[in-house]
PDB file of C-alpha atoms in Angstrom:
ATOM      1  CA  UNK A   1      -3.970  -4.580 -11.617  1.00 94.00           C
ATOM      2  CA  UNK A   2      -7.777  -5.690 -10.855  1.00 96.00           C
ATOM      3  CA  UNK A   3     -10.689  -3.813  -9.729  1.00 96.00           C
ATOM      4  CA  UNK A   4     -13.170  -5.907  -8.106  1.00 94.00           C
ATOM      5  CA  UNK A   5     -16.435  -5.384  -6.699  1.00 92.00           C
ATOM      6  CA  UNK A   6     -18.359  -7.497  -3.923  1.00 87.00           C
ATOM      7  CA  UNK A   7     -21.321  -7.613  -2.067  1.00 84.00           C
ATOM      8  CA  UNK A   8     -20.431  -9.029   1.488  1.00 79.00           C
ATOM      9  CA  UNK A   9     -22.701 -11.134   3.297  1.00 72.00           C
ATOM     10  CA  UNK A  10     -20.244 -10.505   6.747  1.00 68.00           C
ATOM     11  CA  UNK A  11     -18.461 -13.453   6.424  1.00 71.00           C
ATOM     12  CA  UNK A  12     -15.082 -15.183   4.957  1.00 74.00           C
ATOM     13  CA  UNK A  13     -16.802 -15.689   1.374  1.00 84.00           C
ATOM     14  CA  UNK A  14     -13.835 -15.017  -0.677  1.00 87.00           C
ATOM     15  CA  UNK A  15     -13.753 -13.464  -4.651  1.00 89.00           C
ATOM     16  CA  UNK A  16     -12.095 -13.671  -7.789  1.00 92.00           C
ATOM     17  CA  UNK A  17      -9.285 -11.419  -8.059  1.00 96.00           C
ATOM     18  CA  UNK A  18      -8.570 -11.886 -12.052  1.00 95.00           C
ATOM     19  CA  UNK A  19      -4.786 -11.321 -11.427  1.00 96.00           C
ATOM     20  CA  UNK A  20      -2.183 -14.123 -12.760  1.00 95.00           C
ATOM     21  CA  UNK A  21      -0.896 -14.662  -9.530  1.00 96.00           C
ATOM     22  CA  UNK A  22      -2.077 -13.505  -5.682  1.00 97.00           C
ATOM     23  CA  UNK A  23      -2.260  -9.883  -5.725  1.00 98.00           C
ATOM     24  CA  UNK A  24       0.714  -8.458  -3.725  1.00 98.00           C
ATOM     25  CA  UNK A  25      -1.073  -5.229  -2.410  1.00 98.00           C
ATOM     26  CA  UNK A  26      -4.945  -4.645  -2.257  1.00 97.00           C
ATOM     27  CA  UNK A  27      -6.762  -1.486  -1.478  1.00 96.00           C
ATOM     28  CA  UNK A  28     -10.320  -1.983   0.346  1.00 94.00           C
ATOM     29  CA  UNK A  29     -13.482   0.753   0.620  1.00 93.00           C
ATOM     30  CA  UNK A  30     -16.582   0.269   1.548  1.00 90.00           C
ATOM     31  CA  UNK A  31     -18.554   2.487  -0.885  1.00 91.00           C
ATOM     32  CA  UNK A  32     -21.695   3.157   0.895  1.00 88.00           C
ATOM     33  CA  UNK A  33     -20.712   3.595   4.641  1.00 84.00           C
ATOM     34  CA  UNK A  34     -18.210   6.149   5.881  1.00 86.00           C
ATOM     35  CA  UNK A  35     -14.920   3.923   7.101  1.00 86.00           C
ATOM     36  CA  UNK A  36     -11.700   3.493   6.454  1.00 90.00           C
ATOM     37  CA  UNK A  37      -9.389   2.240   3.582  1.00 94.00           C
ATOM     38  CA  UNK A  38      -8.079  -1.179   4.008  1.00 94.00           C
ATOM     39  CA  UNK A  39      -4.709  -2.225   2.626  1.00 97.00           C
ATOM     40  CA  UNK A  40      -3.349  -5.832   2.612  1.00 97.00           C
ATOM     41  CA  UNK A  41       0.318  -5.965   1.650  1.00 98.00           C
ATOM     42  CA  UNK A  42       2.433  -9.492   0.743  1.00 98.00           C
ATOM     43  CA  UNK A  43       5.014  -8.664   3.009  1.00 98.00           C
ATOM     44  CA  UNK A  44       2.921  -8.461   6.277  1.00 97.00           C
ATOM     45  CA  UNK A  45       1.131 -11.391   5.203  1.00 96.00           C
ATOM     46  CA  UNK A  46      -2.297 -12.617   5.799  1.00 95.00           C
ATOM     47  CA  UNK A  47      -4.746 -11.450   9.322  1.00 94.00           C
ATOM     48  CA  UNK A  48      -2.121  -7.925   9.045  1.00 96.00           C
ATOM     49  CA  UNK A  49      -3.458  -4.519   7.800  1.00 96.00           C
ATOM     50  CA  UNK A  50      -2.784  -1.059   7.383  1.00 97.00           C
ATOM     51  CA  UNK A  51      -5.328   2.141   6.716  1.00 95.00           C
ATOM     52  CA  UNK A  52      -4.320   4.391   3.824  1.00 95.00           C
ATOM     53  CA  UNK A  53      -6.506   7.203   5.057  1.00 94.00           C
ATOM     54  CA  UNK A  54      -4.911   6.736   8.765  1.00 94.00           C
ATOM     55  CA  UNK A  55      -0.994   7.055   9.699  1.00 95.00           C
ATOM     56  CA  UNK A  56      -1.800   3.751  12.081  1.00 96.00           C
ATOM     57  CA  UNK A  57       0.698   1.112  11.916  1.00 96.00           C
ATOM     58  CA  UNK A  58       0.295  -2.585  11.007  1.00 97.00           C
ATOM     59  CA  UNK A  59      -3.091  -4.116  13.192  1.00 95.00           C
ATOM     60  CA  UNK A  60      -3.209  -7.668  13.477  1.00 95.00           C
ATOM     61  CA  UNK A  61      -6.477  -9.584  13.300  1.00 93.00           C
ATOM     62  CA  UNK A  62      -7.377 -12.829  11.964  1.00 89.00           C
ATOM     63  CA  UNK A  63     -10.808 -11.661  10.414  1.00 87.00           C
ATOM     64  CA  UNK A  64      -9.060  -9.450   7.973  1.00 91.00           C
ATOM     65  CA  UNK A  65      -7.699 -10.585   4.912  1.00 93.00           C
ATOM     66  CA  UNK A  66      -7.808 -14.414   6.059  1.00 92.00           C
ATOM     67  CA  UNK A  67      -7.383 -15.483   2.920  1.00 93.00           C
ATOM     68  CA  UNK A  68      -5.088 -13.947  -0.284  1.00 96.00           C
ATOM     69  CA  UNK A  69      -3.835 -16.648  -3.205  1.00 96.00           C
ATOM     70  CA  UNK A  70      -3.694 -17.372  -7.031  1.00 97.00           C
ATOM     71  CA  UNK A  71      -7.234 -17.028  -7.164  1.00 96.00           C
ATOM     72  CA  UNK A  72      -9.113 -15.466  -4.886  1.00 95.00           C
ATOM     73  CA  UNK A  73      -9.197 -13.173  -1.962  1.00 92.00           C
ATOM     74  CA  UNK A  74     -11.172 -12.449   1.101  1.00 90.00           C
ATOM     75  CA  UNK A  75     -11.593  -8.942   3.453  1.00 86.00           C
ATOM     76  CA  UNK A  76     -13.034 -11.067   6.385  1.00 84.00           C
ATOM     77  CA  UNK A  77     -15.343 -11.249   8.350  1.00 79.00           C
ATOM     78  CA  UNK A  78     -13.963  -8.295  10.617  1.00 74.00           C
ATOM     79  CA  UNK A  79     -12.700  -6.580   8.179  1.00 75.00           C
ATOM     80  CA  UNK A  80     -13.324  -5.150   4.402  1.00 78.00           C
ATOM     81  CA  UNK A  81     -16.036  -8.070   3.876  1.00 74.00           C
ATOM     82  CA  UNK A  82     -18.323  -7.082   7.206  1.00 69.00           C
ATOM     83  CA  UNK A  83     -21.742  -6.405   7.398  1.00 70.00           C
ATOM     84  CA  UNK A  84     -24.389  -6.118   4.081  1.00 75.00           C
ATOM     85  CA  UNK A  85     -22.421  -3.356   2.269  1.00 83.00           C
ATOM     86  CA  UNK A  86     -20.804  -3.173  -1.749  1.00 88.00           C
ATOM     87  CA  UNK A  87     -16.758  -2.741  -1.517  1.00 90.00           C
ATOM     88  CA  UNK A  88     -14.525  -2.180  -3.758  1.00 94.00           C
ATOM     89  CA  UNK A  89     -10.791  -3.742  -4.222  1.00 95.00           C
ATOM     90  CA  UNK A  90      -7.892  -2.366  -6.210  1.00 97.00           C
ATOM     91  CA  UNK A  91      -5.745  -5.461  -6.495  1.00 97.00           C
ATOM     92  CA  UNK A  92      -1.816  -5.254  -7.404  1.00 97.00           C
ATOM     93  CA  UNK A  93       0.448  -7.673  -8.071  1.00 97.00           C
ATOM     94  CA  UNK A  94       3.983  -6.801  -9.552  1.00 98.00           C
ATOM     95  CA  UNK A  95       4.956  -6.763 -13.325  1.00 96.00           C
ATOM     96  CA  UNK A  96       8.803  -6.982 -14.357  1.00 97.00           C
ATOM     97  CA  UNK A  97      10.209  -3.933 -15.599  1.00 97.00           C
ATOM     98  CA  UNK A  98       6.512  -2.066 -15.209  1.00 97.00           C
ATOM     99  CA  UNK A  99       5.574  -2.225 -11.386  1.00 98.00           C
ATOM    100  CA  UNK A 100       7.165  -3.768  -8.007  1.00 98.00           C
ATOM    101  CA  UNK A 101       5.300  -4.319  -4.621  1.00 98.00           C
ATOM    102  CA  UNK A 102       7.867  -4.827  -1.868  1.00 98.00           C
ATOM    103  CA  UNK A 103       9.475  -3.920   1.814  1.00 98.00           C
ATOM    104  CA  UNK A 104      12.598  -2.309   2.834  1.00 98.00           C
ATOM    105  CA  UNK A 105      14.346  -1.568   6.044  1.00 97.00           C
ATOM    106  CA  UNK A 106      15.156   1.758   7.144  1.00 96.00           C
ATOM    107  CA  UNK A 107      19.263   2.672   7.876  1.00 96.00           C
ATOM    108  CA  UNK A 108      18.864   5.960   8.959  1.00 93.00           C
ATOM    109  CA  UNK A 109      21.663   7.217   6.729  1.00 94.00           C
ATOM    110  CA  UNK A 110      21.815   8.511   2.978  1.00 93.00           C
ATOM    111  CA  UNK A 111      21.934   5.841   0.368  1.00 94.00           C
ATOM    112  CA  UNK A 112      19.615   3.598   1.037  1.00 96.00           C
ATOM    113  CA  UNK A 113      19.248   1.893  -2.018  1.00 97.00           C
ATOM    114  CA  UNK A 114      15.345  -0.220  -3.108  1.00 98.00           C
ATOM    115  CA  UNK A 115      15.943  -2.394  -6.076  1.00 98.00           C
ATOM    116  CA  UNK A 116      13.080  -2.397  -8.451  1.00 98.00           C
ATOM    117  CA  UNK A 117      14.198  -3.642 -11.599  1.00 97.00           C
ATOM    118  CA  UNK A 118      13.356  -0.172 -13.554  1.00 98.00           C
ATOM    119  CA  UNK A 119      13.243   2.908 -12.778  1.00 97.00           C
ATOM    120  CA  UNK A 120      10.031   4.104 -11.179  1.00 97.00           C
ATOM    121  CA  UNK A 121       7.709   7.309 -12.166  1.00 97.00           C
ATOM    122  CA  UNK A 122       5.695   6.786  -8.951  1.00 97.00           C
ATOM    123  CA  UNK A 123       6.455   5.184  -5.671  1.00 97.00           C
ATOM    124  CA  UNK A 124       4.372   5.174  -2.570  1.00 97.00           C
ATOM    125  CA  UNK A 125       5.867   4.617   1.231  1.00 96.00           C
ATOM    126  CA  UNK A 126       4.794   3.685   4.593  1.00 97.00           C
ATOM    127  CA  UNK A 127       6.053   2.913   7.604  1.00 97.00           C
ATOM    128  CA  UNK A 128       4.834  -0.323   9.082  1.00 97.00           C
ATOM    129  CA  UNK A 129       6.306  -1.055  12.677  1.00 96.00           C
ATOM    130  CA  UNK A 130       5.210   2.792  14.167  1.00 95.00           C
ATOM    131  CA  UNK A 131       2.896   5.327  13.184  1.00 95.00           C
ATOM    132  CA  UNK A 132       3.556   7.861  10.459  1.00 94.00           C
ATOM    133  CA  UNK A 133       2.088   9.051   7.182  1.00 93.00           C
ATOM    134  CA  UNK A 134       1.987   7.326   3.578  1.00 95.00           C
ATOM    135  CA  UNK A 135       4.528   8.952   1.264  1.00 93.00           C
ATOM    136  CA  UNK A 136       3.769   9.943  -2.484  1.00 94.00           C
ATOM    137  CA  UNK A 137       6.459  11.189  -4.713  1.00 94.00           C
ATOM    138  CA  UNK A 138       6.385  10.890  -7.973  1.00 94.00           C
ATOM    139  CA  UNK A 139       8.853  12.362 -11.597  1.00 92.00           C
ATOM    140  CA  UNK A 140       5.873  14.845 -13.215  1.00 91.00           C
ATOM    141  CA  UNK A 141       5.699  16.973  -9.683  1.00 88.00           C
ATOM    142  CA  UNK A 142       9.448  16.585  -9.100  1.00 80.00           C
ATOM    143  CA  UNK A 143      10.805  14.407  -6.641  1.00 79.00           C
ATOM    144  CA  UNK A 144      11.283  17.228  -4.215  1.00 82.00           C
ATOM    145  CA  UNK A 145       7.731  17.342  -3.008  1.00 84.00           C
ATOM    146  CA  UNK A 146       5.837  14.885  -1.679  1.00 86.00           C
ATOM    147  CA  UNK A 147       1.946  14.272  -0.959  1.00 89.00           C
ATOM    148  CA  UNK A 148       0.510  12.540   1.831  1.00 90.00           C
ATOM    149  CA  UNK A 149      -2.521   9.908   1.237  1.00 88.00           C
ATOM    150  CA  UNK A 150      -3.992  10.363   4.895  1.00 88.00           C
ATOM    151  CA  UNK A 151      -3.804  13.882   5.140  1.00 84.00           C
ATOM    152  CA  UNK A 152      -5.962  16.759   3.276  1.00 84.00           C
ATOM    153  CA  UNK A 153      -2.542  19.214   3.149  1.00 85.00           C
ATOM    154  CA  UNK A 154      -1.037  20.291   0.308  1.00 86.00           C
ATOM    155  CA  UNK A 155       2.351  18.685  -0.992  1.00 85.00           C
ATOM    156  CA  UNK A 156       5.384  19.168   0.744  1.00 81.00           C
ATOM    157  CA  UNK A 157       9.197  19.603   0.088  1.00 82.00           C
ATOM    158  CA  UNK A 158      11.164  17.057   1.234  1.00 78.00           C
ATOM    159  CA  UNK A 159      14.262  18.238   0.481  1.00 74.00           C
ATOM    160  CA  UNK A 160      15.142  15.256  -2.233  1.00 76.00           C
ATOM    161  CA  UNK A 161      15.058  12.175   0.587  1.00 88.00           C
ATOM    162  CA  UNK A 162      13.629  10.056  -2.522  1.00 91.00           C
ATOM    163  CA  UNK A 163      15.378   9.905  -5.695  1.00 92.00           C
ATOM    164  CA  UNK A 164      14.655   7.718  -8.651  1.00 95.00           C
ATOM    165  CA  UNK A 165      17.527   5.679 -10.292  1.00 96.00           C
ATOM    166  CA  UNK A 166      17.735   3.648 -13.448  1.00 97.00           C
ATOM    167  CA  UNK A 167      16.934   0.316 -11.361  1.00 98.00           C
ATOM    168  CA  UNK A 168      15.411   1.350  -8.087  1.00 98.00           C
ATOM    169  CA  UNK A 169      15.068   4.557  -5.795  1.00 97.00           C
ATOM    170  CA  UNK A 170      17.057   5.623  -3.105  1.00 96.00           C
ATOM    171  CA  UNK A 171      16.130   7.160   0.401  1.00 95.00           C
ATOM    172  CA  UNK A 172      17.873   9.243   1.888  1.00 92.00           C
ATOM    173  CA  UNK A 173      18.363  11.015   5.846  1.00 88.00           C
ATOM    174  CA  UNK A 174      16.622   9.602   8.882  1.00 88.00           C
ATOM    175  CA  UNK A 175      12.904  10.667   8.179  1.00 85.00           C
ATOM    176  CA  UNK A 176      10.243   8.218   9.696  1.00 86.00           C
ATOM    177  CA  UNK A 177       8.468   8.148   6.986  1.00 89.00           C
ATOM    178  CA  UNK A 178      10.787   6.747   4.656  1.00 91.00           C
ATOM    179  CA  UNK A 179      14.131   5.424   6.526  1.00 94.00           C
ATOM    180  CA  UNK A 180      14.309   5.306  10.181  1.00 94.00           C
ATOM    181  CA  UNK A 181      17.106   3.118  11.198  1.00 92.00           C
ATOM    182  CA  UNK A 182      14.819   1.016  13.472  1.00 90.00           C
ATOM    183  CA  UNK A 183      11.650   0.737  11.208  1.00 95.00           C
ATOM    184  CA  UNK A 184       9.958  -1.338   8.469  1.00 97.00           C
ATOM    185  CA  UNK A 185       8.555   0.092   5.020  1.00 97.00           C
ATOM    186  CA  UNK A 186       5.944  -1.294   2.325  1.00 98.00           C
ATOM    187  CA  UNK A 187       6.221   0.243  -1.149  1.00 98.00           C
ATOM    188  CA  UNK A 188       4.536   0.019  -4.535  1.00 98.00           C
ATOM    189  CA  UNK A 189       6.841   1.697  -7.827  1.00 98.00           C
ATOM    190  CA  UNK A 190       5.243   2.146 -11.006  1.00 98.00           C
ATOM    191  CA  UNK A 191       7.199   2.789 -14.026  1.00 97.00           C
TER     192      UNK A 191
END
């Protein structure tokens, strides 16, 4: 996990990330202009982005997040590097045993089993080919409720559709926002 801090100049100039490899998932905010949260994820690749403060699903554009590697990183020019403003980046890669950025598929049926390598504390959902909201649950509020990034509401009982095993978690029932048997999911676990 980074935290970087740029100064764009509304073009492709790209940035150090500090990681040991390309970071996986990246949070964007301008800090001095109301907008939106940009998120890059690995498995929607490069010019593809998502809003964490927006159910929206993936946009495509090839001025946002042009450029992700070992090294550095870019928002783009139409994107989370645009216009004269400071940003800030929360960069994630995954850690064995600690932390796992990834995509499932939805089944629409109980069981659904995401293979992490440990078994999380924390995992955060969202659906990628329609619109619906991010999904929070996480072991200290009970996996039970969750709490939804791009909403102000307060958490919400979902009946135990996540559950946390000893080398993944499981979804469960045909909920869009966490296994709908025609749809697409990004997550990030945390032990």
């Amino acid at each position: 996990f980074s935290i970087v801090q740029q100064t764009s100049n509304n073009t492709n100039d790209t940035y150090g990330h500090g990681l040991s490899q390309a970071p996986e998932m990246i949070f964007s905010k301008n800090i001095q202009v109301a907008g939106a949260w940009g998120v890059y994820h690995k498995d929607l690749g490069t010019g593809k982005y998502l809003y964490l403060n927006l159910t929206d699903s993936v946009a495509t554009s090839s001025d946002v997040y042009p450029i992700v590697n070992d090294t550095v990183f870019s928002g783009g020019s139409g994107g989370w590097n645009y216009s004269t403003s400071n940003y800030i980046n929360y960069c994630f890669t995954s850690i064995p045993g600690f932390s796992k950025v990834g995509s499932y598929s939805g089944t629409g049926a109980n069981g659904n089993s995401i293979f992490t390598g440990f078994e999380p504390a924390f995992v955060m959902v969202k659906r990628t080919n329609a619109a619906d909201n991010w999904t929070i649950v996480d072991s200290k509020r009970g996996l039970n409720e969750s709490l939804f990034p791009d909403l102000s509401s307060q958490e919400l009982n979902n009946s135990g559709a996540i559950s946390f095993e000893s080398n993944g978690f499981t979804v469960n029932g045909a909920s869009g926002g966490w296994n709908n048997g025609s749809s697409n999911y990004i997550f990030m676990a945390i032990a």
